[in-house]
Amino acid sequence: QTALLLSLFGLAIDPALLPASQLREAMLEAVGAWLLGPAALRPRLLLVEDVQWADPATVDLLTGIFANLPPGVLFVLTARPEFAAPWGERCSMMTLGRLGAADTRQLVTWVAGNKPLPDEVVQRLAARAECIPLFLEEMTKAVLDSGLIRETTDSYVLDQPIRDSAIPATLYDSLTGRLDQLGNGRPVAQLAAV
């Protein structure tokens, strides 16, 4: 199994030693065994996020892990509602809703270094981010970096009315805006993302 895992990184066996159909199955089994191996020794959490973006080989890997899950392993997958899990009724599904007003304010305040933002800014952030935590966090950072609000000793204040255009329209806009601030670091960030 170690040789198969190393071959994924081009460090070991020649894949030509096994027929293609057997190689794929052997690879999936090796990765699954590596992920679950120490589970017999102690309880373990296996967390895979954003499964809706997984390619077919990854879904096959997750299906194999799910089928061979030993006791003591909590297997948690996150996905958008449109993802149809191939393992269906054998797992428990939990739908998480958007943040409520109090949780939205708490998250925005936490991102702002535990200093409250003006109500108008929080309301606009909540509306633009649709109370989705990741969007809310990134858009709050964008507003903090924009210079539109002023930091005081114990809060942030708004010196002028905030325009809708001051808050990024999408998470993509927020992230690209932050990348643009990196200057020469942007190509490094793009390369690292790949």
PDB file of C-alpha atoms in Angstrom:
ATOM      1  CA  GLN A   1       0.000   0.000   0.000  1.00  0.00           C
ATOM      2  CA  THR A   2       2.804   2.412   0.764  1.00  0.00           C
ATOM      3  CA  ALA A   3       4.195   1.985  -2.732  1.00  0.00           C
ATOM      4  CA  LEU A   4       0.770   2.708  -4.231  1.00  0.00           C
ATOM      5  CA  LEU A   5       0.407   5.860  -2.143  1.00  0.00           C
ATOM      6  CA  LEU A   6       3.888   7.018  -3.121  1.00  0.00           C
ATOM      7  CA  SER A   7       3.085   6.390  -6.772  1.00  0.00           C
ATOM      8  CA  LEU A   8       0.280   8.975  -6.530  1.00  0.00           C
ATOM      9  CA  PHE A   9       3.076  11.511  -6.097  1.00  0.00           C
ATOM     10  CA  GLY A  10       5.333   9.914  -8.709  1.00  0.00           C
ATOM     11  CA  LEU A  11       7.718   8.623  -6.048  1.00  0.00           C
ATOM     12  CA  ALA A  12       7.467   4.850  -6.312  1.00  0.00           C
ATOM     13  CA  ILE A  13       6.216   1.977  -8.452  1.00  0.00           C
ATOM     14  CA  ASP A  14       5.625   2.083 -12.142  1.00  0.00           C
ATOM     15  CA  PRO A  15       1.830   2.043 -12.609  1.00  0.00           C
ATOM     16  CA  ALA A  16       2.354  -0.192 -15.645  1.00  0.00           C
ATOM     17  CA  LEU A  17       2.950  -3.085 -13.241  1.00  0.00           C
ATOM     18  CA  LEU A  18      -0.819  -3.388 -12.739  1.00  0.00           C
ATOM     19  CA  PRO A  19      -3.604  -3.314 -15.336  1.00  0.00           C
ATOM     20  CA  ALA A  20      -5.441   0.042 -15.328  1.00  0.00           C
ATOM     21  CA  SER A  21      -8.660  -1.403 -13.870  1.00  0.00           C
ATOM     22  CA  GLN A  22      -6.791  -3.025 -10.984  1.00  0.00           C
ATOM     23  CA  LEU A  23      -4.545  -0.009 -10.413  1.00  0.00           C
ATOM     24  CA  ARG A  24      -7.500   2.340  -9.849  1.00  0.00           C
ATOM     25  CA  GLU A  25      -9.124  -0.042  -7.358  1.00  0.00           C
ATOM     26  CA  ALA A  26      -5.814  -0.675  -5.603  1.00  0.00           C
ATOM     27  CA  MET A  27      -5.199   3.074  -5.294  1.00  0.00           C
ATOM     28  CA  LEU A  28      -8.659   3.701  -3.849  1.00  0.00           C
ATOM     29  CA  GLU A  29      -8.206   0.856  -1.356  1.00  0.00           C
ATOM     30  CA  ALA A  30      -4.744   2.105  -0.348  1.00  0.00           C
ATOM     31  CA  VAL A  31      -5.947   5.666   0.275  1.00  0.00           C
ATOM     32  CA  GLY A  32      -8.999   4.385   2.176  1.00  0.00           C
ATOM     33  CA  ALA A  33      -6.853   2.097   4.331  1.00  0.00           C
ATOM     34  CA  TRP A  34      -4.416   4.920   5.035  1.00  0.00           C
ATOM     35  CA  LEU A  35      -7.242   7.233   6.131  1.00  0.00           C
ATOM     36  CA  LEU A  36      -8.923   4.621   8.317  1.00  0.00           C
ATOM     37  CA  GLY A  37      -5.896   2.641   9.512  1.00  0.00           C
ATOM     38  CA  PRO A  38      -5.351   4.131  12.974  1.00  0.00           C
ATOM     39  CA  ALA A  39      -9.098   4.177  13.730  1.00  0.00           C
ATOM     40  CA  ALA A  40      -8.901   0.897  15.620  1.00  0.00           C
ATOM     41  CA  LEU A  41      -6.504   2.519  18.097  1.00  0.00           C
ATOM     42  CA  ARG A  42      -8.727   5.452  19.088  1.00  0.00           C
ATOM     43  CA  PRO A  43     -11.874   7.334  18.071  1.00  0.00           C
ATOM     44  CA  ARG A  44     -11.399   9.455  14.975  1.00  0.00           C
ATOM     45  CA  LEU A  45     -13.174  12.158  13.005  1.00  0.00           C
ATOM     46  CA  LEU A  46     -12.907  12.059   9.222  1.00  0.00           C
ATOM     47  CA  LEU A  47     -14.157  15.353   7.775  1.00  0.00           C
ATOM     48  CA  VAL A  48     -14.500  16.054   4.050  1.00  0.00           C
ATOM     49  CA  GLU A  49     -15.879  19.438   3.040  1.00  0.00           C
ATOM     50  CA  ASP A  50     -17.578  20.657  -0.144  1.00  0.00           C
ATOM     51  CA  VAL A  51     -18.185  17.201  -1.589  1.00  0.00           C
ATOM     52  CA  GLN A  52     -20.288  18.779  -4.352  1.00  0.00           C
ATOM     53  CA  TRP A  53     -16.963  19.673  -6.029  1.00  0.00           C
ATOM     54  CA  ALA A  54     -15.560  16.130  -5.831  1.00  0.00           C
ATOM     55  CA  ASP A  55     -14.545  14.345  -9.011  1.00  0.00           C
ATOM     56  CA  PRO A  56     -15.853  10.796  -9.693  1.00  0.00           C
ATOM     57  CA  ALA A  57     -12.696   9.135  -8.321  1.00  0.00           C
ATOM     58  CA  THR A  58     -13.042  11.023  -5.032  1.00  0.00           C
ATOM     59  CA  VAL A  59     -16.727  10.081  -4.775  1.00  0.00           C
ATOM     60  CA  ASP A  60     -15.704   6.454  -5.375  1.00  0.00           C
ATOM     61  CA  LEU A  61     -13.077   6.776  -2.633  1.00  0.00           C
ATOM     62  CA  LEU A  62     -15.624   8.226  -0.197  1.00  0.00           C
ATOM     63  CA  THR A  63     -18.119   5.499  -1.116  1.00  0.00           C
ATOM     64  CA  GLY A  64     -15.498   2.833  -0.406  1.00  0.00           C
ATOM     65  CA  ILE A  65     -14.602   4.424   2.924  1.00  0.00           C
ATOM     66  CA  PHE A  66     -18.268   4.671   3.851  1.00  0.00           C
ATOM     67  CA  ALA A  67     -18.820   0.989   3.006  1.00  0.00           C
ATOM     68  CA  ASN A  68     -15.860  -0.116   5.160  1.00  0.00           C
ATOM     69  CA  LEU A  69     -16.189   2.322   8.035  1.00  0.00           C
ATOM     70  CA  PRO A  70     -14.901   0.713  11.230  1.00  0.00           C
ATOM     71  CA  PRO A  71     -16.403   1.431  14.659  1.00  0.00           C
ATOM     72  CA  GLY A  72     -15.019   4.525  16.345  1.00  0.00           C
ATOM     73  CA  VAL A  73     -14.965   6.720  13.223  1.00  0.00           C
ATOM     74  CA  LEU A  74     -17.308   9.651  12.782  1.00  0.00           C
ATOM     75  CA  PHE A  75     -17.456  10.358   9.041  1.00  0.00           C
ATOM     76  CA  VAL A  76     -18.740  13.885   8.333  1.00  0.00           C
ATOM     77  CA  LEU A  77     -19.240  15.248   4.847  1.00  0.00           C
ATOM     78  CA  THR A  78     -20.414  18.738   3.959  1.00  0.00           C
ATOM     79  CA  ALA A  79     -22.080  19.543   0.662  1.00  0.00           C
ATOM     80  CA  ARG A  80     -24.539  21.919  -0.876  1.00  0.00           C
ATOM     81  CA  PRO A  81     -28.170  20.770  -0.941  1.00  0.00           C
ATOM     82  CA  GLU A  82     -28.036  19.907  -4.650  1.00  0.00           C
ATOM     83  CA  PHE A  83     -25.430  17.172  -4.061  1.00  0.00           C
ATOM     84  CA  ALA A  84     -27.003  13.709  -4.329  1.00  0.00           C
ATOM     85  CA  ALA A  85     -25.091  11.372  -2.021  1.00  0.00           C
ATOM     86  CA  PRO A  86     -24.629   7.969  -3.686  1.00  0.00           C
ATOM     87  CA  TRP A  87     -24.785   6.213  -0.312  1.00  0.00           C
ATOM     88  CA  GLY A  88     -28.285   7.618   0.258  1.00  0.00           C
ATOM     89  CA  GLU A  89     -30.289   6.278   3.177  1.00  0.00           C
ATOM     90  CA  ARG A  90     -27.339   4.657   4.951  1.00  0.00           C
ATOM     91  CA  CYS A  91     -26.304   8.022   6.391  1.00  0.00           C
ATOM     92  CA  SER A  92     -27.932  10.766   8.410  1.00  0.00           C
ATOM     93  CA  MET A  93     -28.465  14.079   6.666  1.00  0.00           C
ATOM     94  CA  MET A  94     -28.623  17.400   8.459  1.00  0.00           C
ATOM     95  CA  THR A  95     -29.591  20.590   6.674  1.00  0.00           C
ATOM     96  CA  LEU A  96     -28.076  23.748   8.090  1.00  0.00           C
ATOM     97  CA  GLY A  97     -29.943  26.980   7.582  1.00  0.00           C
ATOM     98  CA  ARG A  98     -28.611  30.466   7.220  1.00  0.00           C
ATOM     99  CA  LEU A  99     -27.497  32.445  10.260  1.00  0.00           C
ATOM    100  CA  GLY A 100     -30.075  34.352  12.266  1.00  0.00           C
ATOM    101  CA  ALA A 101     -29.728  38.041  13.132  1.00  0.00           C
ATOM    102  CA  ALA A 102     -27.979  37.478  16.481  1.00  0.00           C
ATOM    103  CA  ASP A 103     -25.497  34.955  15.043  1.00  0.00           C
ATOM    104  CA  THR A 104     -24.839  37.241  12.070  1.00  0.00           C
ATOM    105  CA  ARG A 105     -23.988  40.147  14.370  1.00  0.00           C
ATOM    106  CA  GLN A 106     -21.804  37.889  16.536  1.00  0.00           C
ATOM    107  CA  LEU A 107     -19.825  36.616  13.518  1.00  0.00           C
ATOM    108  CA  VAL A 108     -19.341  40.104  12.059  1.00  0.00           C
ATOM    109  CA  THR A 109     -18.193  41.398  15.459  1.00  0.00           C
ATOM    110  CA  TRP A 110     -15.773  38.485  15.868  1.00  0.00           C
ATOM    111  CA  VAL A 111     -14.251  39.105  12.404  1.00  0.00           C
ATOM    112  CA  ALA A 112     -13.881  42.780  13.358  1.00  0.00           C
ATOM    113  CA  GLY A 113     -11.704  41.894  16.356  1.00  0.00           C
ATOM    114  CA  ASN A 114     -14.630  41.829  18.792  1.00  0.00           C
ATOM    115  CA  LYS A 115     -15.521  45.435  18.007  1.00  0.00           C
ATOM    116  CA  PRO A 116     -19.100  46.070  16.890  1.00  0.00           C
ATOM    117  CA  LEU A 117     -19.817  47.544  13.485  1.00  0.00           C
ATOM    118  CA  PRO A 118     -22.629  50.056  12.881  1.00  0.00           C
ATOM    119  CA  ASP A 119     -26.088  48.482  12.494  1.00  0.00           C
ATOM    120  CA  GLU A 120     -26.419  49.742   8.927  1.00  0.00           C
ATOM    121  CA  VAL A 121     -23.189  48.003   7.902  1.00  0.00           C
ATOM    122  CA  VAL A 122     -24.177  44.729   9.591  1.00  0.00           C
ATOM    123  CA  GLN A 123     -27.593  44.804   7.899  1.00  0.00           C
ATOM    124  CA  ARG A 124     -26.056  45.427   4.484  1.00  0.00           C
ATOM    125  CA  LEU A 125     -23.476  42.689   5.006  1.00  0.00           C
ATOM    126  CA  ALA A 126     -26.181  40.240   6.082  1.00  0.00           C
ATOM    127  CA  ALA A 127     -28.317  41.079   3.056  1.00  0.00           C
ATOM    128  CA  ARG A 128     -25.445  40.854   0.572  1.00  0.00           C
ATOM    129  CA  ALA A 129     -23.999  37.632   2.049  1.00  0.00           C
ATOM    130  CA  GLU A 130     -27.476  36.127   2.518  1.00  0.00           C
ATOM    131  CA  CYS A 131     -26.372  35.182   6.059  1.00  0.00           C
ATOM    132  CA  ILE A 132     -24.028  32.464   4.742  1.00  0.00           C
ATOM    133  CA  PRO A 133     -21.116  32.331   7.209  1.00  0.00           C
ATOM    134  CA  LEU A 134     -18.178  32.115   4.765  1.00  0.00           C
ATOM    135  CA  PHE A 135     -19.580  34.889   2.566  1.00  0.00           C
ATOM    136  CA  LEU A 136     -20.321  37.003   5.626  1.00  0.00           C
ATOM    137  CA  GLU A 137     -16.797  36.560   6.971  1.00  0.00           C
ATOM    138  CA  GLU A 138     -15.100  37.423   3.669  1.00  0.00           C
ATOM    139  CA  MET A 139     -17.332  40.403   2.951  1.00  0.00           C
ATOM    140  CA  THR A 140     -16.808  41.762   6.458  1.00  0.00           C
ATOM    141  CA  LYS A 141     -13.043  41.597   5.887  1.00  0.00           C
ATOM    142  CA  ALA A 142     -13.495  43.416   2.578  1.00  0.00           C
ATOM    143  CA  VAL A 143     -15.444  46.226   4.262  1.00  0.00           C
ATOM    144  CA  LEU A 144     -12.868  46.476   7.061  1.00  0.00           C
ATOM    145  CA  ASP A 145     -10.078  46.745   4.459  1.00  0.00           C
ATOM    146  CA  SER A 146     -11.975  49.275   2.332  1.00  0.00           C
ATOM    147  CA  GLY A 147     -11.403  52.275   4.615  1.00  0.00           C
ATOM    148  CA  LEU A 148     -15.121  53.123   4.606  1.00  0.00           C
ATOM    149  CA  ILE A 149     -15.449  52.643   8.340  1.00  0.00           C
ATOM    150  CA  ARG A 150     -13.245  54.080  11.047  1.00  0.00           C
ATOM    151  CA  GLU A 151     -11.966  52.103  14.006  1.00  0.00           C
ATOM    152  CA  THR A 152     -12.286  53.655  17.457  1.00  0.00           C
ATOM    153  CA  THR A 153     -11.182  52.314  20.816  1.00  0.00           C
ATOM    154  CA  ASP A 154     -14.162  50.009  21.269  1.00  0.00           C
ATOM    155  CA  SER A 155     -16.083  49.925  17.961  1.00  0.00           C
ATOM    156  CA  TYR A 156     -16.206  50.942  14.306  1.00  0.00           C
ATOM    157  CA  VAL A 157     -18.067  54.016  13.114  1.00  0.00           C
ATOM    158  CA  LEU A 158     -19.434  55.019   9.758  1.00  0.00           C
ATOM    159  CA  ASP A 159     -18.617  58.630   8.854  1.00  0.00           C
ATOM    160  CA  GLN A 160     -20.671  58.658   5.668  1.00  0.00           C
ATOM    161  CA  PRO A 161     -23.529  56.611   4.225  1.00  0.00           C
ATOM    162  CA  ILE A 162     -22.350  53.280   2.851  1.00  0.00           C
ATOM    163  CA  ARG A 163     -23.152  52.504  -0.770  1.00  0.00           C
ATOM    164  CA  ASP A 164     -24.115  49.029  -1.984  1.00  0.00           C
ATOM    165  CA  SER A 165     -21.120  49.142  -4.321  1.00  0.00           C
ATOM    166  CA  ALA A 166     -18.836  49.341  -1.263  1.00  0.00           C
ATOM    167  CA  ILE A 167     -19.716  45.760  -0.348  1.00  0.00           C
ATOM    168  CA  PRO A 168     -18.537  43.090  -2.804  1.00  0.00           C
ATOM    169  CA  ALA A 169     -21.450  41.550  -4.727  1.00  0.00           C
ATOM    170  CA  THR A 170     -20.083  38.006  -4.578  1.00  0.00           C
ATOM    171  CA  LEU A 171     -17.531  35.955  -2.704  1.00  0.00           C
ATOM    172  CA  TYR A 172     -15.492  35.873  -5.906  1.00  0.00           C
ATOM    173  CA  ASP A 173     -15.417  39.690  -6.011  1.00  0.00           C
ATOM    174  CA  SER A 174     -14.318  39.783  -2.385  1.00  0.00           C
ATOM    175  CA  LEU A 175     -11.526  37.255  -2.870  1.00  0.00           C
ATOM    176  CA  THR A 176     -10.227  38.805  -6.096  1.00  0.00           C
ATOM    177  CA  GLY A 177     -10.244  42.210  -4.422  1.00  0.00           C
ATOM    178  CA  ARG A 178      -8.119  40.851  -1.608  1.00  0.00           C
ATOM    179  CA  LEU A 179      -5.792  39.151  -4.118  1.00  0.00           C
ATOM    180  CA  ASP A 180      -5.400  42.450  -5.949  1.00  0.00           C
ATOM    181  CA  GLN A 181      -4.100  43.980  -2.712  1.00  0.00           C
ATOM    182  CA  LEU A 182      -1.250  41.430  -2.684  1.00  0.00           C
ATOM    183  CA  GLY A 183       0.502  43.084  -5.638  1.00  0.00           C
ATOM    184  CA  ASN A 184       3.405  40.820  -6.588  1.00  0.00           C
ATOM    185  CA  GLY A 185       2.100  38.129  -4.242  1.00  0.00           C
ATOM    186  CA  ARG A 186      -0.944  37.445  -6.439  1.00  0.00           C
ATOM    187  CA  PRO A 187       0.831  35.025  -8.843  1.00  0.00           C
ATOM    188  CA  VAL A 188       2.198  33.099  -5.862  1.00  0.00           C
ATOM    189  CA  ALA A 189      -1.289  32.814  -4.349  1.00  0.00           C
ATOM    190  CA  GLN A 190      -2.714  31.670  -7.695  1.00  0.00           C
ATOM    191  CA  LEU A 191       0.016  29.060  -8.106  1.00  0.00           C
ATOM    192  CA  ALA A 192      -0.465  27.817  -4.538  1.00  0.00           C
ATOM    193  CA  ALA A 193      -4.225  27.507  -5.130  1.00  0.00           C
ATOM    194  CA  VAL A 194      -3.596  25.092  -7.981  1.00  0.00           C
TER     195      VAL A 194
END
